[in-house]
């Protein structure tokens, strides 16, 4: 950068290197979401090799998904402390080590540790920073950027499914895990693209005032590593140190609580229909290849729906009220599941898969954009971590509850009805509560403006008198203690 720009606080460029950052986020998010689903191809051989039941093998993907979401707060703390780039690169290294170690496992418990926990934690370190860095590089085009980045999930799913089948037929599950571990190391390359947006300001020395240095220091620590002074940390307890990296005051934020409750409820029925779509098709008498093709249809429609939804959400008609659009997408998703039992033929299931892919893509494209719209870019890092730790419980319980309904009634339709009803309820809740939130925000803004306008009319009457008092006392020694205290508070805030 030119020296003249060094002292200026950098803003989201909405382009430039941001497109390379978007490419890295596309790869990282794609691996984080698609990789646990693509491992199902190896489960049958692993089940026969270790002599376990299918449910025990299926816990590998469940543990990986739960770890990916449950480790969200840890990932957010690391991003706030070290920045997005080193966290993603370390996460890619963990993914590779976990899958390579899994190739040498001799028991199902070792697979839980290597694939479920180690690889799942590595994927968590890929997912959170990738979503966070987009908000720092894009502002005006942020919904479009989020939609394109989230499209990495269906693209990777379409790629990994045939790749895993090819690897399985030629190398077996152990050789496939070795190769997949090497492929996951590409997450380190994706993380290397996450250049901190404010890092260059720390490399150029320019003559600025003390206030400018403090402001510049605060901006640098927002995007890069945070340096804590020992004397500042000395008087803090453990909770204060954690709260420094993870903002628990978000639980007092009305919009955040509405989003959190609605999403926790939504995830009870979000992933189960994808897991049971192919088994349901086989249950109705459809052959295996045709049943698997339904997932391909869903992924292709999802691939198109995510960037398209981002473009629509970025329009001037939708973006000011994007929470309503998100609520509609969730309810639309639930309505598709409620109508699924009516699709008894293969053509009906193709139509259902198409609409399901559209609704699924709409929800995923706006999942993090709506959260950033509520809490802002500055608190988004902590918000993502707190949301994912709450969502991991319902993500882990959703498919098993659906399986219990199938085992109890011997029919898949009750599982789809349960998922549809839960998602319609979540969409309705978010729509009503977001309407209430918008009304309250408008009311609070109106009251704030009224309070700002009223004192002005009172001050104009005695303006000259107050100015005379200010001029006569501003240099007096009696104000020195107050001035020193104010400067100390100001430096602490900047720090």
Short mmCIF file of C-alpha atoms in Angstrom, two decimals:
data_model
loop_
_atom_site.label_atom_id
_atom_site.label_comp_id
_atom_site.label_asym_id
_atom_site.label_seq_id
_atom_site.Cartn_x
_atom_site.Cartn_y
_atom_site.Cartn_z
CA UNK A 1 0.00 0.00 0.00
CA UNK A 2 1.01 3.60 -0.53
CA UNK A 3 2.41 5.34 2.57
CA UNK A 4 -0.41 7.88 2.40
CA UNK A 5 -2.92 5.09 3.11
CA UNK A 6 -1.02 3.61 6.05
CA UNK A 7 -2.51 5.85 8.71
CA UNK A 8 -6.06 5.40 7.48
CA UNK A 9 -8.25 2.73 9.06
CA UNK A 10 -8.92 0.16 6.31
CA UNK A 11 -12.49 -0.69 5.38
CA UNK A 12 -14.05 -3.61 3.50
CA UNK A 13 -12.78 -3.35 -0.10
CA UNK A 14 -15.77 -5.28 -1.57
CA UNK A 15 -13.46 -6.73 -4.21
CA UNK A 16 -9.77 -6.88 -5.05
CA UNK A 17 -8.07 -9.50 -2.91
CA UNK A 18 -11.48 -10.18 -1.39
CA UNK A 19 -12.27 -12.46 -4.35
CA UNK A 20 -9.25 -14.63 -3.49
CA UNK A 21 -10.42 -14.68 0.12
CA UNK A 22 -13.84 -15.75 -1.17
CA UNK A 23 -12.19 -18.61 -3.08
CA UNK A 24 -10.46 -19.81 0.10
CA UNK A 25 -13.74 -19.56 2.04
CA UNK A 26 -15.48 -21.50 -0.75
CA UNK A 27 -13.04 -24.39 -0.31
CA UNK A 28 -12.98 -24.35 3.50
CA UNK A 29 -16.76 -24.13 3.92
CA UNK A 30 -17.24 -26.79 1.25
CA UNK A 31 -15.00 -29.27 3.06
CA UNK A 32 -16.53 -28.45 6.46
CA UNK A 33 -20.11 -29.14 5.37
CA UNK A 34 -19.72 -31.82 2.68
CA UNK A 35 -16.95 -34.03 4.08
CA UNK A 36 -18.99 -35.65 6.94
CA UNK A 37 -21.76 -36.55 4.46
CA UNK A 38 -19.36 -38.04 1.91
CA UNK A 39 -17.91 -40.56 4.38
CA UNK A 40 -21.12 -42.63 4.34
CA UNK A 41 -19.80 -44.52 1.27
CA UNK A 42 -17.18 -46.28 3.42
CA UNK A 43 -19.49 -47.23 6.29
CA UNK A 44 -20.62 -50.61 4.97
CA UNK A 45 -17.07 -51.96 4.55
CA UNK A 46 -15.97 -50.47 7.90
CA UNK A 47 -18.98 -52.14 9.54
CA UNK A 48 -17.96 -55.55 8.17
CA UNK A 49 -14.27 -55.01 8.98
CA UNK A 50 -14.83 -54.19 12.67
CA UNK A 51 -17.96 -56.35 13.11
CA UNK A 52 -20.11 -53.51 14.44
CA UNK A 53 -23.69 -52.41 13.79
CA UNK A 54 -24.59 -49.72 11.29
CA UNK A 55 -25.71 -47.35 14.05
CA UNK A 56 -22.27 -47.61 15.72
CA UNK A 57 -20.53 -46.74 12.45
CA UNK A 58 -22.99 -43.92 11.75
CA UNK A 59 -21.85 -42.25 14.98
CA UNK A 60 -18.58 -41.38 13.19
CA UNK A 61 -20.34 -38.74 11.07
CA UNK A 62 -22.55 -37.64 13.97
CA UNK A 63 -19.54 -37.05 16.24
CA UNK A 64 -17.75 -35.19 13.45
CA UNK A 65 -20.73 -32.88 12.83
CA UNK A 66 -21.29 -32.29 16.55
CA UNK A 67 -17.60 -31.51 17.08
CA UNK A 68 -17.59 -29.15 14.09
CA UNK A 69 -20.44 -27.14 15.57
CA UNK A 70 -19.62 -27.63 19.25
CA UNK A 71 -16.07 -26.32 18.86
CA UNK A 72 -17.41 -23.03 17.51
CA UNK A 73 -16.60 -20.97 20.65
CA UNK A 74 -13.03 -22.31 20.72
CA UNK A 75 -12.62 -21.38 17.07
CA UNK A 76 -14.02 -17.90 17.69
CA UNK A 77 -11.63 -17.33 20.61
CA UNK A 78 -8.66 -18.41 18.48
CA UNK A 79 -9.74 -16.11 15.63
CA UNK A 80 -10.04 -13.15 18.01
CA UNK A 81 -6.63 -13.95 19.45
CA UNK A 82 -4.57 -14.91 16.38
CA UNK A 83 -6.59 -13.98 13.28
CA UNK A 84 -8.28 -16.12 10.62
CA UNK A 85 -5.23 -17.18 8.57
CA UNK A 86 -3.24 -19.21 11.17
CA UNK A 87 -6.41 -20.77 12.60
CA UNK A 88 -7.55 -22.13 9.21
CA UNK A 89 -4.07 -23.39 8.35
CA UNK A 90 -3.82 -25.19 11.69
CA UNK A 91 -7.31 -26.61 11.16
CA UNK A 92 -6.31 -27.98 7.75
CA UNK A 93 -3.29 -29.63 9.34
CA UNK A 94 -5.50 -31.25 11.99
CA UNK A 95 -7.89 -32.54 9.29
CA UNK A 96 -5.04 -34.17 7.41
CA UNK A 97 -3.50 -35.70 10.53
CA UNK A 98 -6.89 -37.03 11.69
CA UNK A 99 -7.72 -38.79 8.40
CA UNK A 100 -4.21 -40.17 7.91
CA UNK A 101 -4.24 -41.55 11.48
CA UNK A 102 -7.68 -43.09 10.84
CA UNK A 103 -6.16 -45.22 8.06
CA UNK A 104 -4.22 -47.12 10.74
CA UNK A 105 -7.06 -47.56 13.27
CA UNK A 106 -7.77 -51.04 14.63
CA UNK A 107 -11.06 -50.38 16.47
CA UNK A 108 -14.22 -48.32 16.04
CA UNK A 109 -13.33 -46.29 19.15
CA UNK A 110 -10.11 -45.15 17.49
CA UNK A 111 -12.16 -44.05 14.47
CA UNK A 112 -14.36 -41.98 16.78
CA UNK A 113 -11.26 -40.19 18.07
CA UNK A 114 -9.37 -39.74 14.78
CA UNK A 115 -12.24 -39.05 12.38
CA UNK A 116 -14.90 -37.78 14.77
CA UNK A 117 -12.97 -35.56 17.17
CA UNK A 118 -9.63 -34.67 15.53
CA UNK A 119 -10.92 -34.20 11.97
CA UNK A 120 -14.17 -32.64 13.26
CA UNK A 121 -12.21 -30.11 15.32
CA UNK A 122 -10.07 -29.31 12.29
CA UNK A 123 -13.20 -28.68 10.22
CA UNK A 124 -14.50 -26.36 12.96
CA UNK A 125 -11.29 -24.33 12.68
CA UNK A 126 -11.99 -24.08 8.94
CA UNK A 127 -15.68 -23.15 9.11
CA UNK A 128 -15.82 -20.28 11.61
CA UNK A 129 -12.85 -18.18 10.33
CA UNK A 130 -14.01 -18.59 6.72
CA UNK A 131 -17.41 -17.12 7.56
CA UNK A 132 -15.88 -14.36 9.69
CA UNK A 133 -13.29 -13.19 7.13
CA UNK A 134 -16.02 -12.61 4.50
CA UNK A 135 -17.62 -9.98 6.72
CA UNK A 136 -14.30 -8.13 6.91
CA UNK A 137 -13.70 -8.06 3.16
CA UNK A 138 -17.27 -7.39 1.98
CA UNK A 139 -19.95 -4.93 3.04
CA UNK A 140 -22.09 -3.82 0.09
CA UNK A 141 -21.72 -7.18 -1.65
CA UNK A 142 -21.74 -9.24 1.54
CA UNK A 143 -24.98 -11.21 0.85
CA UNK A 144 -23.66 -12.16 -2.59
CA UNK A 145 -20.28 -13.15 -1.13
CA UNK A 146 -21.93 -15.27 1.56
CA UNK A 147 -24.11 -16.98 -1.03
CA UNK A 148 -21.11 -17.81 -3.24
CA UNK A 149 -19.05 -19.05 -0.29
CA UNK A 150 -21.87 -21.25 1.02
CA UNK A 151 -22.22 -22.75 -2.49
CA UNK A 152 -18.99 -24.60 -1.72
CA UNK A 153 -21.00 -27.18 0.24
CA UNK A 154 -23.09 -28.59 -2.67
CA UNK A 155 -20.17 -28.28 -5.10
CA UNK A 156 -17.91 -30.27 -2.78
CA UNK A 157 -20.68 -32.79 -2.11
CA UNK A 158 -21.11 -33.41 -5.85
CA UNK A 159 -17.33 -33.77 -6.18
CA UNK A 160 -16.61 -35.90 -3.12
CA UNK A 161 -19.39 -38.44 -3.72
CA UNK A 162 -18.00 -39.85 -7.02
CA UNK A 163 -14.41 -39.33 -5.85
CA UNK A 164 -14.99 -41.36 -2.69
CA UNK A 165 -16.66 -44.11 -4.72
CA UNK A 166 -13.68 -44.22 -7.09
CA UNK A 167 -11.18 -44.31 -4.21
CA UNK A 168 -13.18 -47.00 -2.43
CA UNK A 169 -13.24 -49.29 -5.49
CA UNK A 170 -9.50 -48.93 -6.15
CA UNK A 171 -7.84 -48.51 -2.75
CA UNK A 172 -10.29 -49.68 -0.08
CA UNK A 173 -11.27 -47.61 2.94
CA UNK A 174 -7.75 -47.42 4.45
CA UNK A 175 -6.09 -46.22 1.25
CA UNK A 176 -8.98 -43.82 0.65
CA UNK A 177 -8.53 -42.28 4.10
CA UNK A 178 -4.83 -41.71 3.36
CA UNK A 179 -5.64 -39.92 0.09
CA UNK A 180 -8.49 -37.92 1.65
CA UNK A 181 -6.15 -36.79 4.42
CA UNK A 182 -3.76 -35.45 1.79
CA UNK A 183 -6.65 -33.71 0.01
CA UNK A 184 -7.78 -32.05 3.24
CA UNK A 185 -4.32 -30.50 3.60
CA UNK A 186 -5.43 -28.13 0.82
CA UNK A 187 -7.35 -26.31 3.56
CA UNK A 188 -3.93 -24.94 4.58
CA UNK A 189 -3.62 -23.42 1.10
CA UNK A 190 -7.11 -21.93 1.42
CA UNK A 191 -6.17 -20.45 4.80
CA UNK A 192 -3.03 -18.88 3.32
CA UNK A 193 -5.33 -16.74 1.15
CA UNK A 194 -6.91 -15.15 4.25
CA UNK A 195 -4.64 -12.12 4.38
CA UNK A 196 -5.57 -9.87 7.35
CA UNK A 197 -7.20 -6.77 5.94
CA UNK A 198 -5.51 -4.41 8.42
CA UNK A 199 -2.11 -6.05 8.72
CA UNK A 200 -0.33 -3.58 6.42
CA UNK A 201 -1.06 -0.69 8.74
CA UNK A 202 1.29 -2.13 11.35
CA UNK A 203 4.22 -2.29 8.92
CA UNK A 204 4.39 1.37 7.86
CA UNK A 205 5.49 4.04 10.30
CA UNK A 206 3.86 7.42 9.83
CA UNK A 207 3.91 10.49 12.08
CA UNK A 208 0.49 10.48 13.74
CA UNK A 209 -0.83 11.80 17.02
CA UNK A 210 -1.22 9.75 20.14
CA UNK A 211 -4.97 9.48 19.55
CA UNK A 212 -4.33 8.27 16.00
CA UNK A 213 -1.89 5.63 17.27
CA UNK A 214 -4.44 4.36 19.76
CA UNK A 215 -7.17 4.21 17.14
CA UNK A 216 -4.84 2.53 14.67
CA UNK A 217 -3.78 -0.02 17.26
CA UNK A 218 -7.41 -0.86 17.98
CA UNK A 219 -8.06 -1.37 14.26
CA UNK A 220 -5.07 -3.64 13.81
CA UNK A 221 -6.04 -5.86 16.71
CA UNK A 222 -9.54 -6.18 15.28
CA UNK A 223 -8.29 -8.01 12.19
CA UNK A 224 -5.02 -9.53 13.33
CA UNK A 225 -3.39 -10.93 16.43
CA UNK A 226 -4.26 -9.23 19.68
CA UNK A 227 -1.43 -8.30 22.02
CA UNK A 228 -2.36 -8.13 25.68
CA UNK A 229 -0.24 -6.21 28.10
CA UNK A 230 0.70 -8.12 31.27
CA UNK A 231 -0.32 -5.27 33.50
CA UNK A 232 -3.79 -5.24 31.94
CA UNK A 233 -4.29 -8.98 32.37
CA UNK A 234 -2.98 -9.05 35.89
CA UNK A 235 -6.14 -7.69 37.49
CA UNK A 236 -8.59 -9.80 35.45
CA UNK A 237 -10.20 -13.02 36.59
CA UNK A 238 -10.77 -16.05 34.35
CA UNK A 239 -14.26 -15.00 33.26
CA UNK A 240 -13.09 -11.53 32.22
CA UNK A 241 -10.27 -13.03 30.14
CA UNK A 242 -12.72 -15.37 28.37
CA UNK A 243 -15.19 -12.54 27.84
CA UNK A 244 -12.39 -10.56 26.21
CA UNK A 245 -12.44 -13.03 23.31
CA UNK A 246 -16.05 -14.29 23.53
CA UNK A 247 -18.68 -11.60 24.09
CA UNK A 248 -21.26 -13.06 26.50
CA UNK A 249 -23.11 -9.75 26.57
CA UNK A 250 -24.76 -10.94 23.34
CA UNK A 251 -27.21 -12.86 25.52
CA UNK A 252 -28.66 -9.43 26.38
CA UNK A 253 -29.07 -8.64 22.66
CA UNK A 254 -32.74 -9.02 21.69
CA UNK A 255 -32.13 -9.82 18.02
CA UNK A 256 -29.42 -12.36 18.83
CA UNK A 257 -31.66 -14.25 21.27
CA UNK A 258 -34.48 -14.38 18.69
CA UNK A 259 -32.08 -15.76 16.08
CA UNK A 260 -30.60 -18.29 18.53
CA UNK A 261 -33.96 -19.73 19.65
CA UNK A 262 -35.30 -19.96 16.11
CA UNK A 263 -32.17 -21.68 14.76
CA UNK A 264 -31.91 -24.18 17.62
CA UNK A 265 -35.51 -25.19 16.92
CA UNK A 266 -34.94 -25.29 13.16
CA UNK A 267 -31.98 -27.69 13.33
CA UNK A 268 -34.17 -30.38 14.91
CA UNK A 269 -35.56 -30.97 11.43
CA UNK A 270 -32.88 -29.55 9.15
CA UNK A 271 -30.49 -32.45 8.43
CA UNK A 272 -32.70 -35.52 9.02
CA UNK A 273 -34.54 -35.35 5.63
CA UNK A 274 -31.20 -35.41 3.77
CA UNK A 275 -30.02 -38.42 5.76
CA UNK A 276 -33.23 -40.42 5.16
CA UNK A 277 -34.10 -39.31 1.62
CA UNK A 278 -32.28 -42.17 -0.16
CA UNK A 279 -33.48 -44.86 2.33
CA UNK A 280 -37.03 -43.56 1.93
CA UNK A 281 -36.76 -43.88 -1.86
CA UNK A 282 -35.51 -47.48 -1.48
CA UNK A 283 -38.37 -48.16 0.94
CA UNK A 284 -40.86 -47.22 -1.78
CA UNK A 285 -39.30 -49.74 -4.18
CA UNK A 286 -36.85 -47.53 -6.12
CA UNK A 287 -33.48 -49.00 -7.07
CA UNK A 288 -30.25 -47.86 -5.38
CA UNK A 289 -28.82 -45.81 -8.25
CA UNK A 290 -32.08 -43.90 -8.79
CA UNK A 291 -32.32 -43.26 -5.05
CA UNK A 292 -28.76 -41.90 -4.99
CA UNK A 293 -29.56 -39.73 -8.00
CA UNK A 294 -32.15 -37.87 -5.89
CA UNK A 295 -29.30 -36.51 -3.75
CA UNK A 296 -27.50 -35.39 -6.91
CA UNK A 297 -30.63 -33.50 -8.03
CA UNK A 298 -30.85 -31.87 -4.60
CA UNK A 299 -27.17 -30.87 -4.69
CA UNK A 300 -27.37 -29.37 -8.21
CA UNK A 301 -30.43 -27.26 -7.36
CA UNK A 302 -28.80 -26.27 -4.06
CA UNK A 303 -25.67 -25.22 -5.96
CA UNK A 304 -27.68 -22.79 -8.09
CA UNK A 305 -29.97 -21.64 -5.28
CA UNK A 306 -27.27 -20.34 -2.92
CA UNK A 307 -25.64 -17.66 -5.10
CA UNK A 308 -29.04 -16.73 -6.55
CA UNK A 309 -30.40 -16.22 -3.05
CA UNK A 310 -27.38 -14.07 -2.24
CA UNK A 311 -28.11 -11.83 -5.24
CA UNK A 312 -31.78 -11.49 -4.27
CA UNK A 313 -30.92 -10.82 -0.62
CA UNK A 314 -28.52 -8.06 -1.70
CA UNK A 315 -31.25 -6.17 -3.58
CA UNK A 316 -32.57 -2.89 -2.18
CA UNK A 317 -36.03 -4.38 -1.67
CA UNK A 318 -34.96 -7.41 0.39
CA UNK A 319 -31.80 -6.46 2.29
CA UNK A 320 -33.39 -3.91 4.68
CA UNK A 321 -35.78 -6.65 5.84
CA UNK A 322 -33.64 -9.74 5.21
CA UNK A 323 -34.87 -11.38 8.44
CA UNK A 324 -38.33 -11.81 6.90
CA UNK A 325 -36.80 -13.46 3.84
CA UNK A 326 -34.87 -15.86 6.08
CA UNK A 327 -38.04 -16.72 8.03
CA UNK A 328 -39.88 -17.43 4.77
CA UNK A 329 -37.07 -19.73 3.58
CA UNK A 330 -37.27 -21.81 6.78
CA UNK A 331 -41.06 -22.10 6.60
CA UNK A 332 -40.84 -22.98 2.89
CA UNK A 333 -38.36 -25.73 3.76
CA UNK A 334 -40.77 -27.15 6.33
CA UNK A 335 -43.69 -27.03 3.89
CA UNK A 336 -41.70 -29.18 1.43
CA UNK A 337 -41.20 -31.85 4.11
CA UNK A 338 -44.88 -31.83 5.07
CA UNK A 339 -45.83 -32.52 1.44
CA UNK A 340 -43.15 -35.19 0.91
CA UNK A 341 -45.33 -38.16 2.03
CA UNK A 342 -47.68 -37.34 -0.86
CA UNK A 343 -44.85 -38.13 -3.33
CA UNK A 344 -45.27 -41.89 -3.72
CA UNK A 345 -43.78 -42.24 -7.23
CA UNK A 346 -40.24 -41.56 -8.41
CA UNK A 347 -41.31 -38.49 -10.41
CA UNK A 348 -42.92 -37.09 -7.26
CA UNK A 349 -39.69 -37.63 -5.32
CA UNK A 350 -37.76 -35.83 -8.08
CA UNK A 351 -40.07 -32.83 -7.69
CA UNK A 352 -39.67 -32.98 -3.91
CA UNK A 353 -35.86 -33.15 -4.22
CA UNK A 354 -35.86 -30.11 -6.51
CA UNK A 355 -37.94 -27.97 -4.14
CA UNK A 356 -36.01 -29.31 -1.14
CA UNK A 357 -32.72 -28.32 -2.78
CA UNK A 358 -34.10 -24.84 -3.47
CA UNK A 359 -35.33 -24.35 0.10
CA UNK A 360 -32.18 -25.86 1.61
CA UNK A 361 -29.97 -23.56 -0.47
CA UNK A 362 -32.00 -20.48 0.50
CA UNK A 363 -31.62 -21.22 4.22
CA UNK A 364 -27.89 -21.98 4.01
CA UNK A 365 -27.14 -18.88 1.91
CA UNK A 366 -28.65 -16.57 4.56
CA UNK A 367 -27.74 -18.53 7.68
CA UNK A 368 -24.76 -16.33 8.65
CA UNK A 369 -25.74 -13.20 6.72
CA UNK A 370 -28.83 -12.70 8.90
CA UNK A 371 -26.73 -13.13 12.05
CA UNK A 372 -24.26 -10.48 10.89
CA UNK A 373 -27.17 -8.20 10.01
CA UNK A 374 -28.38 -8.45 13.62
CA UNK A 375 -25.17 -8.13 15.65
CA UNK A 376 -22.82 -6.31 13.25
CA UNK A 377 -19.39 -7.26 11.97
CA UNK A 378 -17.57 -6.31 15.20
CA UNK A 379 -19.46 -8.84 17.37
CA UNK A 380 -20.01 -11.44 14.65
CA UNK A 381 -17.01 -13.57 15.63
CA UNK A 382 -18.34 -14.16 19.14
CA UNK A 383 -21.91 -14.56 17.88
CA UNK A 384 -20.96 -17.40 15.52
CA UNK A 385 -19.18 -19.28 18.30
CA UNK A 386 -22.07 -18.95 20.74
CA UNK A 387 -24.66 -19.95 18.13
CA UNK A 388 -22.84 -23.06 16.92
CA UNK A 389 -22.32 -24.44 20.43
CA UNK A 390 -26.07 -24.18 21.03
CA UNK A 391 -26.93 -25.68 17.63
CA UNK A 392 -24.67 -28.72 17.99
CA UNK A 393 -27.09 -30.35 20.47
CA UNK A 394 -30.09 -30.28 18.11
CA UNK A 395 -27.89 -31.22 15.13
CA UNK A 396 -26.74 -34.30 17.04
CA UNK A 397 -30.28 -35.23 18.18
CA UNK A 398 -32.21 -34.51 14.96
CA UNK A 399 -31.36 -37.64 12.88
CA UNK A 400 -31.58 -40.09 15.85
CA UNK A 401 -35.06 -38.77 16.73
CA UNK A 402 -36.09 -39.28 13.11
CA UNK A 403 -34.70 -42.82 13.24
CA UNK A 404 -36.69 -43.55 16.41
CA UNK A 405 -39.91 -42.43 14.68
CA UNK A 406 -39.13 -44.70 11.71
CA UNK A 407 -38.42 -47.69 13.98
CA UNK A 408 -41.53 -47.05 16.08
CA UNK A 409 -44.12 -46.62 13.30
CA UNK A 410 -42.38 -48.55 10.52
CA UNK A 411 -42.98 -45.69 8.09
CA UNK A 412 -40.89 -42.73 6.96
CA UNK A 413 -43.76 -40.26 6.60
CA UNK A 414 -43.91 -39.48 10.32
CA UNK A 415 -40.26 -38.45 10.27
CA UNK A 416 -40.90 -36.03 7.39
CA UNK A 417 -44.02 -34.67 9.10
CA UNK A 418 -42.05 -34.09 12.31
CA UNK A 419 -39.26 -32.26 10.48
CA UNK A 420 -41.73 -30.18 8.46
CA UNK A 421 -43.79 -29.17 11.48
CA UNK A 422 -40.70 -28.17 13.48
CA UNK A 423 -39.33 -26.02 10.64
CA UNK A 424 -42.68 -24.33 9.93
CA UNK A 425 -42.91 -23.54 13.64
CA UNK A 426 -39.37 -22.13 13.64
CA UNK A 427 -40.06 -19.98 10.55
CA UNK A 428 -43.30 -18.65 12.05
CA UNK A 429 -41.57 -17.86 15.35
CA UNK A 430 -38.76 -15.98 13.60
CA UNK A 431 -41.21 -14.00 11.43
CA UNK A 432 -43.35 -12.87 14.38
CA UNK A 433 -40.41 -12.09 16.68
CA UNK A 434 -38.46 -10.25 13.97
CA UNK A 435 -41.55 -8.12 13.31
CA UNK A 436 -41.60 -7.32 17.02
CA UNK A 437 -37.86 -6.60 16.98
CA UNK A 438 -38.15 -4.22 14.01
CA UNK A 439 -41.00 -2.35 15.76
CA UNK A 440 -38.99 -2.02 18.96
CA UNK A 441 -35.90 -0.82 17.09
CA UNK A 442 -37.96 1.83 15.30
CA UNK A 443 -39.48 2.93 18.60
CA UNK A 444 -36.08 3.13 20.32
CA UNK A 445 -34.65 5.11 17.41
CA UNK A 446 -37.53 7.55 17.57
CA UNK A 447 -37.07 8.04 21.33
CA UNK A 448 -33.34 8.57 20.85
CA UNK A 449 -33.91 11.27 18.25
CA UNK A 450 -36.46 12.94 20.51
CA UNK A 451 -33.98 13.03 23.38
CA UNK A 452 -31.31 14.50 21.13
CA UNK A 453 -33.59 17.26 19.84
CA UNK A 454 -35.10 18.38 23.16
CA UNK A 455 -31.89 19.50 24.95
CA UNK A 456 -30.87 21.59 21.94
CA UNK A 457 -33.75 24.02 22.39
CA UNK A 458 -32.90 24.41 26.07
CA UNK A 459 -29.18 24.93 25.48
CA UNK A 460 -29.66 27.74 22.95
CA UNK A 461 -31.04 30.09 25.62
CA UNK A 462 -27.93 29.95 27.84
CA UNK A 463 -25.36 29.17 25.17
CA UNK A 464 -23.32 32.33 25.62
CA UNK A 465 -23.30 31.97 29.39
CA UNK A 466 -22.03 28.37 29.25
CA UNK A 467 -19.38 29.27 26.71
CA UNK A 468 -18.11 32.04 29.00
CA UNK A 469 -17.98 29.60 31.94
CA UNK A 470 -16.15 27.04 29.80
CA UNK A 471 -13.55 29.55 28.61
CA UNK A 472 -12.95 30.83 32.08
CA UNK A 473 -12.50 27.42 33.72
CA UNK A 474 -11.00 25.15 31.09
CA UNK A 475 -7.42 25.87 32.19
CA UNK A 476 -8.10 25.88 35.92
CA UNK A 477 -6.13 23.52 38.21
CA UNK A 478 -9.38 22.15 39.74
CA UNK A 479 -10.10 20.22 36.49
CA UNK A 480 -6.74 18.43 36.36
CA UNK A 481 -7.90 15.29 38.30
CA UNK A 482 -10.97 14.95 36.05
CA UNK A 483 -8.89 15.45 32.91
CA UNK A 484 -6.34 12.81 33.97
CA UNK A 485 -9.13 10.36 34.81
CA UNK A 486 -10.79 10.95 31.44
CA UNK A 487 -7.52 10.39 29.58
CA UNK A 488 -6.97 7.14 31.48
CA UNK A 489 -10.44 5.89 30.58
CA UNK A 490 -9.88 6.89 26.95
CA UNK A 491 -6.56 5.01 26.74
CA UNK A 492 -8.15 1.93 28.32
CA UNK A 493 -10.98 1.99 25.76
CA UNK A 494 -8.53 2.36 22.87
CA UNK A 495 -6.41 -0.44 24.24
#
